[in-house]
Amino acid sequence: DVKVTQSSRYLVKRTGEKVFLECVQDMDHENMFWYRQDPGLGLRLIYFSYDVKMKEKGDIPEGYSVSREKKERFSLILESASTNQTSMYLCASSHPPQKTEAFFGQGTRLTVV
Amino acid sequence: SQELEQSPQSLIVQEGKNLTINCTSSKTLYGLYWYKQKYGEGLIFLMMLQKGGEEKSHEKITAKLDEKKQQSSLHITASQPSHAGIYLCGADDSGGYQKVTFGTGTKLQVIP
């Protein structure tokens, strides 16, 4: 069974903390994505990666960075967490040559206080 | 990136009724995806449409993409409580990277 696993379901952090959200996929997918989901705004793409050590900005990259040192792992980093980064974060992966769907993790609900 | 508009934003239907959710794009779509999300969880893939005029069905859910590839509809026949959730359409406008832009979602409640 294919799987995208996010390290935490729920996370509470303080303003100014450095936060790491981890995502691991076991499908040998080239593409990996980080989205955030907010009421009324839907899913918005933060960053994506189409290969190891490669990254591309999505629609809302400000305040975030990413790291992809291994094919199966894609990390989202909040350098200095702020309250407006309280959100649901979703990781996804896909395999471009097949042009099939992206597989999503279960999500991490991050609260910054 | 392109914008996707979904309508309605929310929907409450009685069990057994049919319903339709629409998704409209500002640009021609390379690929159109439909996902379902249970509250607080990840997205589950439903269907992908790529060709103008294409129609796909799975169980009681049918999705269509119009000829111009700018509008899609998701139709649920004889709705059940298990159909409740948030339905999201997503469009691949990257032509290869599968960088998907999503609509804001339609929240469906099915009343027994």
PDB file of C-alpha atoms in Angstrom:
ATOM      1  CA  ASP A   1       0.000   0.000   0.000  1.00  0.00           C
ATOM      2  CA  VAL A   2       1.472   3.326  -1.056  1.00  0.00           C
ATOM      3  CA  LYS A   3       2.222   5.766   1.686  1.00  0.00           C
ATOM      4  CA  VAL A   4       3.081   9.370   2.379  1.00  0.00           C
ATOM      5  CA  THR A   5       3.799   9.852   6.055  1.00  0.00           C
ATOM      6  CA  GLN A   6       4.004  13.159   7.881  1.00  0.00           C
ATOM      7  CA  SER A   7       5.901  13.131  11.138  1.00  0.00           C
ATOM      8  CA  SER A   8       3.227  14.727  13.310  1.00  0.00           C
ATOM      9  CA  ARG A   9      -0.560  15.043  13.216  1.00  0.00           C
ATOM     10  CA  TYR A  10      -0.659  17.928  15.670  1.00  0.00           C
ATOM     11  CA  LEU A  11       2.044  20.384  16.641  1.00  0.00           C
ATOM     12  CA  VAL A  12       2.072  23.421  18.929  1.00  0.00           C
ATOM     13  CA  LYS A  13       5.006  25.812  18.709  1.00  0.00           C
ATOM     14  CA  ARG A  14       5.858  29.217  20.088  1.00  0.00           C
ATOM     15  CA  THR A  15       6.330  32.352  18.028  1.00  0.00           C
ATOM     16  CA  GLY A  16       9.922  32.674  16.874  1.00  0.00           C
ATOM     17  CA  GLU A  17      10.735  28.962  17.103  1.00  0.00           C
ATOM     18  CA  LYS A  18      12.304  27.128  14.205  1.00  0.00           C
ATOM     19  CA  VAL A  19       9.905  24.397  13.109  1.00  0.00           C
ATOM     20  CA  PHE A  20      10.580  21.314  11.012  1.00  0.00           C
ATOM     21  CA  LEU A  21       7.797  19.393   9.316  1.00  0.00           C
ATOM     22  CA  GLU A  22       8.932  16.077   7.888  1.00  0.00           C
ATOM     23  CA  CYS A  23       7.424  14.068   5.077  1.00  0.00           C
ATOM     24  CA  VAL A  24       8.480  10.624   3.875  1.00  0.00           C
ATOM     25  CA  GLN A  25       7.144   8.665   0.895  1.00  0.00           C
ATOM     26  CA  ASP A  26       7.822   5.027   0.073  1.00  0.00           C
ATOM     27  CA  MET A  27       6.853   5.054  -3.617  1.00  0.00           C
ATOM     28  CA  ASP A  28      10.138   6.220  -5.142  1.00  0.00           C
ATOM     29  CA  HIS A  29       8.376   9.329  -6.466  1.00  0.00           C
ATOM     30  CA  GLU A  30      10.387  12.120  -8.027  1.00  0.00           C
ATOM     31  CA  ASN A  31       7.981  14.936  -7.202  1.00  0.00           C
ATOM     32  CA  MET A  32       7.154  16.084  -3.703  1.00  0.00           C
ATOM     33  CA  PHE A  33       5.011  19.014  -2.600  1.00  0.00           C
ATOM     34  CA  TRP A  34       4.130  21.040   0.467  1.00  0.00           C
ATOM     35  CA  TYR A  35       0.749  22.745   0.693  1.00  0.00           C
ATOM     36  CA  ARG A  36      -1.003  24.659   3.412  1.00  0.00           C
ATOM     37  CA  GLN A  37      -4.757  24.629   3.792  1.00  0.00           C
ATOM     38  CA  ASP A  38      -6.783  27.424   5.346  1.00  0.00           C
ATOM     39  CA  PRO A  39     -10.546  27.938   5.543  1.00  0.00           C
ATOM     40  CA  GLY A  40     -11.833  29.895   2.580  1.00  0.00           C
ATOM     41  CA  LEU A  41      -8.465  29.805   0.824  1.00  0.00           C
ATOM     42  CA  GLY A  42      -8.193  26.125  -0.040  1.00  0.00           C
ATOM     43  CA  LEU A  43      -4.848  24.452  -0.619  1.00  0.00           C
ATOM     44  CA  ARG A  44      -1.989  26.685  -1.590  1.00  0.00           C
ATOM     45  CA  LEU A  45       1.356  25.411  -2.814  1.00  0.00           C
ATOM     46  CA  ILE A  46       4.340  26.484  -0.715  1.00  0.00           C
ATOM     47  CA  TYR A  47       7.239  24.636  -2.351  1.00  0.00           C
ATOM     48  CA  PHE A  48       7.780  21.628  -4.523  1.00  0.00           C
ATOM     49  CA  SER A  49      10.723  19.473  -5.523  1.00  0.00           C
ATOM     50  CA  TYR A  50      11.157  17.405  -8.666  1.00  0.00           C
ATOM     51  CA  ASP A  51      14.440  15.783  -7.697  1.00  0.00           C
ATOM     52  CA  VAL A  52      16.903  15.396  -4.863  1.00  0.00           C
ATOM     53  CA  LYS A  53      18.412  18.743  -3.854  1.00  0.00           C
ATOM     54  CA  MET A  54      16.084  20.539  -6.293  1.00  0.00           C
ATOM     55  CA  LYS A  55      13.373  22.908  -5.133  1.00  0.00           C
ATOM     56  CA  GLU A  56      10.966  25.342  -6.709  1.00  0.00           C
ATOM     57  CA  LYS A  57       8.879  28.053  -5.105  1.00  0.00           C
ATOM     58  CA  GLY A  58       5.167  27.643  -5.158  1.00  0.00           C
ATOM     59  CA  ASP A  59       2.576  30.356  -4.731  1.00  0.00           C
ATOM     60  CA  ILE A  60       3.305  31.305  -1.108  1.00  0.00           C
ATOM     61  CA  PRO A  61       6.970  30.548  -0.232  1.00  0.00           C
ATOM     62  CA  GLU A  62       7.553  33.540   2.034  1.00  0.00           C
ATOM     63  CA  GLY A  63       8.547  32.534   5.557  1.00  0.00           C
ATOM     64  CA  TYR A  64       9.299  28.946   4.541  1.00  0.00           C
ATOM     65  CA  SER A  65      12.221  26.944   3.229  1.00  0.00           C
ATOM     66  CA  VAL A  66      12.573  23.301   2.246  1.00  0.00           C
ATOM     67  CA  SER A  67      15.169  20.584   2.150  1.00  0.00           C
ATOM     68  CA  ARG A  68      15.377  17.460   0.048  1.00  0.00           C
ATOM     69  CA  GLU A  69      18.585  15.563   0.747  1.00  0.00           C
ATOM     70  CA  LYS A  70      17.120  12.145  -0.041  1.00  0.00           C
ATOM     71  CA  LYS A  71      14.542  11.168  -2.626  1.00  0.00           C
ATOM     72  CA  GLU A  72      12.056   9.843  -0.090  1.00  0.00           C
ATOM     73  CA  ARG A  73      12.155  12.776   2.334  1.00  0.00           C
ATOM     74  CA  PHE A  74      10.995  16.355   1.922  1.00  0.00           C
ATOM     75  CA  SER A  75      11.204  18.735   4.868  1.00  0.00           C
ATOM     76  CA  LEU A  76       9.397  22.025   5.331  1.00  0.00           C
ATOM     77  CA  ILE A  77      11.137  24.536   7.579  1.00  0.00           C
ATOM     78  CA  LEU A  78       9.615  27.545   9.275  1.00  0.00           C
ATOM     79  CA  GLU A  79      12.671  29.620  10.113  1.00  0.00           C
ATOM     80  CA  SER A  80      10.900  31.749  12.716  1.00  0.00           C
ATOM     81  CA  ALA A  81       7.330  30.654  13.287  1.00  0.00           C
ATOM     82  CA  SER A  82       4.643  33.302  13.379  1.00  0.00           C
ATOM     83  CA  THR A  83       0.978  33.107  14.340  1.00  0.00           C
ATOM     84  CA  ASN A  84      -0.108  33.593  10.725  1.00  0.00           C
ATOM     85  CA  GLN A  85       1.561  30.281   9.930  1.00  0.00           C
ATOM     86  CA  THR A  86      -0.987  28.447  12.043  1.00  0.00           C
ATOM     87  CA  SER A  87      -2.517  26.123   9.490  1.00  0.00           C
ATOM     88  CA  MET A  88      -2.975  22.604   8.209  1.00  0.00           C
ATOM     89  CA  TYR A  89       0.087  21.475   6.256  1.00  0.00           C
ATOM     90  CA  LEU A  90      -0.187  18.735   3.665  1.00  0.00           C
ATOM     91  CA  CYS A  91       2.612  16.893   1.936  1.00  0.00           C
ATOM     92  CA  ALA A  92       2.162  15.065  -1.369  1.00  0.00           C
ATOM     93  CA  SER A  93       4.221  13.069  -3.838  1.00  0.00           C
ATOM     94  CA  SER A  94       3.781  12.028  -7.459  1.00  0.00           C
ATOM     95  CA  HIS A  95       5.515  10.197 -10.293  1.00  0.00           C
ATOM     96  CA  PRO A  96       5.616  12.489 -13.359  1.00  0.00           C
ATOM     97  CA  PRO A  97       6.191  10.028 -16.205  1.00  0.00           C
ATOM     98  CA  GLN A  98       2.973   8.222 -15.396  1.00  0.00           C
ATOM     99  CA  LYS A  99       1.047  11.485 -15.016  1.00  0.00           C
ATOM    100  CA  THR A 100      -1.159  10.015 -12.380  1.00  0.00           C
ATOM    101  CA  GLU A 101      -2.495  11.515  -9.226  1.00  0.00           C
ATOM    102  CA  ALA A 102      -0.540  12.881  -6.289  1.00  0.00           C
ATOM    103  CA  PHE A 103      -0.677  10.941  -3.040  1.00  0.00           C
ATOM    104  CA  PHE A 104      -1.207  12.939   0.117  1.00  0.00           C
ATOM    105  CA  GLY A 105      -0.119  12.526   3.693  1.00  0.00           C
ATOM    106  CA  GLN A 106      -2.568  12.765   6.560  1.00  0.00           C
ATOM    107  CA  GLY A 107      -1.682  16.374   7.311  1.00  0.00           C
ATOM    108  CA  THR A 108      -0.058  18.234  10.201  1.00  0.00           C
ATOM    109  CA  ARG A 109      -2.144  20.749  12.075  1.00  0.00           C
ATOM    110  CA  LEU A 110       0.316  23.359  13.304  1.00  0.00           C
ATOM    111  CA  THR A 111      -0.632  25.933  15.909  1.00  0.00           C
ATOM    112  CA  VAL A 112       1.761  28.790  16.604  1.00  0.00           C
ATOM    113  CA  VAL A 113       1.105  30.548  19.895  1.00  0.00           C
TER     114      VAL A 113
ATOM    115  CA  SER B   1      -0.778  29.958 -11.783  1.00  0.00           C
ATOM    116  CA  GLN B   2      -4.344  29.623 -12.847  1.00  0.00           C
ATOM    117  CA  GLU B   3      -7.380  30.123 -10.658  1.00  0.00           C
ATOM    118  CA  LEU B   4     -10.043  27.552 -10.046  1.00  0.00           C
ATOM    119  CA  GLU B   5     -13.486  28.453  -8.840  1.00  0.00           C
ATOM    120  CA  GLN B   6     -15.672  25.860  -7.218  1.00  0.00           C
ATOM    121  CA  SER B   7     -19.383  26.116  -6.679  1.00  0.00           C
ATOM    122  CA  PRO B   8     -21.205  25.831  -4.463  1.00  0.00           C
ATOM    123  CA  GLN B   9     -18.952  26.467  -1.483  1.00  0.00           C
ATOM    124  CA  SER B  10     -21.114  24.276   0.693  1.00  0.00           C
ATOM    125  CA  LEU B  11     -23.991  21.926   0.167  1.00  0.00           C
ATOM    126  CA  ILE B  12     -26.433  20.155   2.446  1.00  0.00           C
ATOM    127  CA  VAL B  13     -28.470  17.388   0.865  1.00  0.00           C
ATOM    128  CA  GLN B  14     -30.790  14.720   2.099  1.00  0.00           C
ATOM    129  CA  GLU B  15     -29.618  11.138   1.784  1.00  0.00           C
ATOM    130  CA  GLY B  16     -30.666   9.676  -1.539  1.00  0.00           C
ATOM    131  CA  LYS B  17     -30.615  12.965  -3.437  1.00  0.00           C
ATOM    132  CA  ASN B  18     -28.386  13.720  -6.396  1.00  0.00           C
ATOM    133  CA  LEU B  19     -25.991  16.643  -6.429  1.00  0.00           C
ATOM    134  CA  THR B  20     -23.496  18.397  -8.682  1.00  0.00           C
ATOM    135  CA  ILE B  21     -20.333  20.333  -7.877  1.00  0.00           C
ATOM    136  CA  ASN B  22     -18.753  22.587 -10.491  1.00  0.00           C
ATOM    137  CA  CYS B  23     -15.177  23.625 -11.092  1.00  0.00           C
ATOM    138  CA  THR B  24     -14.277  26.425 -13.521  1.00  0.00           C
ATOM    139  CA  SER B  25     -10.812  27.388 -14.677  1.00  0.00           C
ATOM    140  CA  SER B  26      -9.517  30.667 -16.032  1.00  0.00           C
ATOM    141  CA  LYS B  27      -7.234  28.749 -18.411  1.00  0.00           C
ATOM    142  CA  THR B  28      -7.276  25.579 -20.476  1.00  0.00           C
ATOM    143  CA  LEU B  29      -6.568  22.592 -18.290  1.00  0.00           C
ATOM    144  CA  TYR B  30      -3.823  20.068 -18.970  1.00  0.00           C
ATOM    145  CA  GLY B  31      -5.308  17.772 -16.380  1.00  0.00           C
ATOM    146  CA  LEU B  32      -8.152  18.060 -13.917  1.00  0.00           C
ATOM    147  CA  TYR B  33      -8.161  16.130 -10.654  1.00  0.00           C
ATOM    148  CA  TRP B  34     -10.945  15.509  -8.174  1.00  0.00           C
ATOM    149  CA  TYR B  35     -10.112  14.716  -4.570  1.00  0.00           C
ATOM    150  CA  LYS B  36     -12.158  14.130  -1.457  1.00  0.00           C
ATOM    151  CA  GLN B  37     -11.069  15.118   2.035  1.00  0.00           C
ATOM    152  CA  LYS B  38     -12.506  13.971   5.318  1.00  0.00           C
ATOM    153  CA  TYR B  39     -12.353  16.716   7.916  1.00  0.00           C
ATOM    154  CA  GLY B  40      -8.844  17.138   9.320  1.00  0.00           C
ATOM    155  CA  GLU B  41      -7.298  14.494   7.115  1.00  0.00           C
ATOM    156  CA  GLY B  42      -5.369  14.159   3.882  1.00  0.00           C
ATOM    157  CA  LEU B  43      -6.809  14.077   0.376  1.00  0.00           C
ATOM    158  CA  ILE B  44      -8.078  10.941  -1.311  1.00  0.00           C
ATOM    159  CA  PHE B  45      -7.874  10.775  -5.089  1.00  0.00           C
ATOM    160  CA  LEU B  46     -11.163  10.254  -6.917  1.00  0.00           C
ATOM    161  CA  MET B  47     -10.581  10.813 -10.631  1.00  0.00           C
ATOM    162  CA  MET B  48      -8.406  12.492 -13.218  1.00  0.00           C
ATOM    163  CA  LEU B  49      -9.635  13.888 -16.529  1.00  0.00           C
ATOM    164  CA  GLN B  50      -7.392  14.956 -19.367  1.00  0.00           C
ATOM    165  CA  LYS B  51      -9.299  15.004 -22.639  1.00  0.00           C
ATOM    166  CA  GLY B  52     -12.001  17.406 -23.698  1.00  0.00           C
ATOM    167  CA  GLY B  53     -15.385  15.758 -23.351  1.00  0.00           C
ATOM    168  CA  GLU B  54     -13.997  13.019 -21.124  1.00  0.00           C
ATOM    169  CA  GLU B  55     -16.251  11.418 -18.549  1.00  0.00           C
ATOM    170  CA  LYS B  56     -15.323   8.958 -15.806  1.00  0.00           C
ATOM    171  CA  SER B  57     -17.354   7.155 -13.196  1.00  0.00           C
ATOM    172  CA  HIS B  58     -16.542   5.352 -10.000  1.00  0.00           C
ATOM    173  CA  GLU B  59     -19.357   3.810  -8.018  1.00  0.00           C
ATOM    174  CA  LYS B  60     -21.929   6.617  -7.704  1.00  0.00           C
ATOM    175  CA  ILE B  61     -19.606   9.477  -8.626  1.00  0.00           C
ATOM    176  CA  THR B  62     -19.257  10.772 -12.193  1.00  0.00           C
ATOM    177  CA  ALA B  63     -16.871  13.492 -13.320  1.00  0.00           C
ATOM    178  CA  LYS B  64     -16.909  15.278 -16.675  1.00  0.00           C
ATOM    179  CA  LEU B  65     -14.565  17.690 -18.418  1.00  0.00           C
ATOM    180  CA  ASP B  66     -16.070  19.975 -21.041  1.00  0.00           C
ATOM    181  CA  GLU B  67     -14.852  20.137 -24.636  1.00  0.00           C
ATOM    182  CA  LYS B  68     -12.974  23.374 -24.098  1.00  0.00           C
ATOM    183  CA  LYS B  69     -11.231  21.881 -21.046  1.00  0.00           C
ATOM    184  CA  GLN B  70     -12.091  24.801 -18.810  1.00  0.00           C
ATOM    185  CA  GLN B  71     -14.943  23.419 -16.776  1.00  0.00           C
ATOM    186  CA  SER B  72     -15.536  20.204 -14.893  1.00  0.00           C
ATOM    187  CA  SER B  73     -18.439  18.854 -12.918  1.00  0.00           C
ATOM    188  CA  LEU B  74     -18.682  16.143 -10.281  1.00  0.00           C
ATOM    189  CA  HIS B  75     -22.026  14.448  -9.942  1.00  0.00           C
ATOM    190  CA  ILE B  76     -23.057  12.173  -7.083  1.00  0.00           C
ATOM    191  CA  THR B  77     -26.070   9.964  -7.576  1.00  0.00           C
ATOM    192  CA  ALA B  78     -28.206   8.838  -4.627  1.00  0.00           C
ATOM    193  CA  SER B  79     -25.970  10.449  -2.000  1.00  0.00           C
ATOM    194  CA  GLN B  80     -25.083   8.622   1.185  1.00  0.00           C
ATOM    195  CA  PRO B  81     -23.637   9.814   4.511  1.00  0.00           C
ATOM    196  CA  SER B  82     -20.312   8.300   3.440  1.00  0.00           C
ATOM    197  CA  HIS B  83     -20.143  10.898   0.662  1.00  0.00           C
ATOM    198  CA  ALA B  84     -19.853  13.714   3.197  1.00  0.00           C
ATOM    199  CA  GLY B  85     -16.608  15.661   3.180  1.00  0.00           C
ATOM    200  CA  ILE B  86     -14.810  18.357   1.241  1.00  0.00           C
ATOM    201  CA  TYR B  87     -14.482  17.931  -2.504  1.00  0.00           C
ATOM    202  CA  LEU B  88     -11.584  19.667  -4.199  1.00  0.00           C
ATOM    203  CA  CYS B  89     -10.807  20.080  -7.839  1.00  0.00           C
ATOM    204  CA  GLY B  90      -7.210  20.570  -8.857  1.00  0.00           C
ATOM    205  CA  ALA B  91      -5.642  21.588 -12.140  1.00  0.00           C
ATOM    206  CA  ASP B  92      -2.221  20.744 -13.454  1.00  0.00           C
ATOM    207  CA  ASP B  93      -0.992  23.843 -15.226  1.00  0.00           C
ATOM    208  CA  SER B  94       2.677  22.961 -15.194  1.00  0.00           C
ATOM    209  CA  GLY B  95       2.587  20.697 -18.237  1.00  0.00           C
ATOM    210  CA  GLY B  96       4.780  18.076 -16.638  1.00  0.00           C
ATOM    211  CA  TYR B  97       5.673  18.609 -13.010  1.00  0.00           C
ATOM    212  CA  GLN B  98       2.126  17.909 -11.879  1.00  0.00           C
ATOM    213  CA  LYS B  99       2.178  21.143  -9.929  1.00  0.00           C
ATOM    214  CA  VAL B 100      -1.463  21.208  -9.041  1.00  0.00           C
ATOM    215  CA  THR B 101      -3.481  24.310  -8.202  1.00  0.00           C
ATOM    216  CA  PHE B 102      -6.571  23.608  -6.149  1.00  0.00           C
ATOM    217  CA  GLY B 103      -9.970  25.203  -5.900  1.00  0.00           C
ATOM    218  CA  THR B 104     -11.245  26.344  -2.523  1.00  0.00           C
ATOM    219  CA  GLY B 105     -13.349  23.235  -2.068  1.00  0.00           C
ATOM    220  CA  THR B 106     -17.001  22.319  -1.641  1.00  0.00           C
ATOM    221  CA  LYS B 107     -18.133  21.121   1.755  1.00  0.00           C
ATOM    222  CA  LEU B 108     -20.805  18.453   1.430  1.00  0.00           C
ATOM    223  CA  GLN B 109     -23.073  17.340   4.240  1.00  0.00           C
ATOM    224  CA  VAL B 110     -25.503  14.479   3.752  1.00  0.00           C
ATOM    225  CA  ILE B 111     -28.398  14.325   6.175  1.00  0.00           C
ATOM    226  CA  PRO B 112     -29.768  10.842   6.908  1.00  0.00           C
TER     227      PRO B 112
END
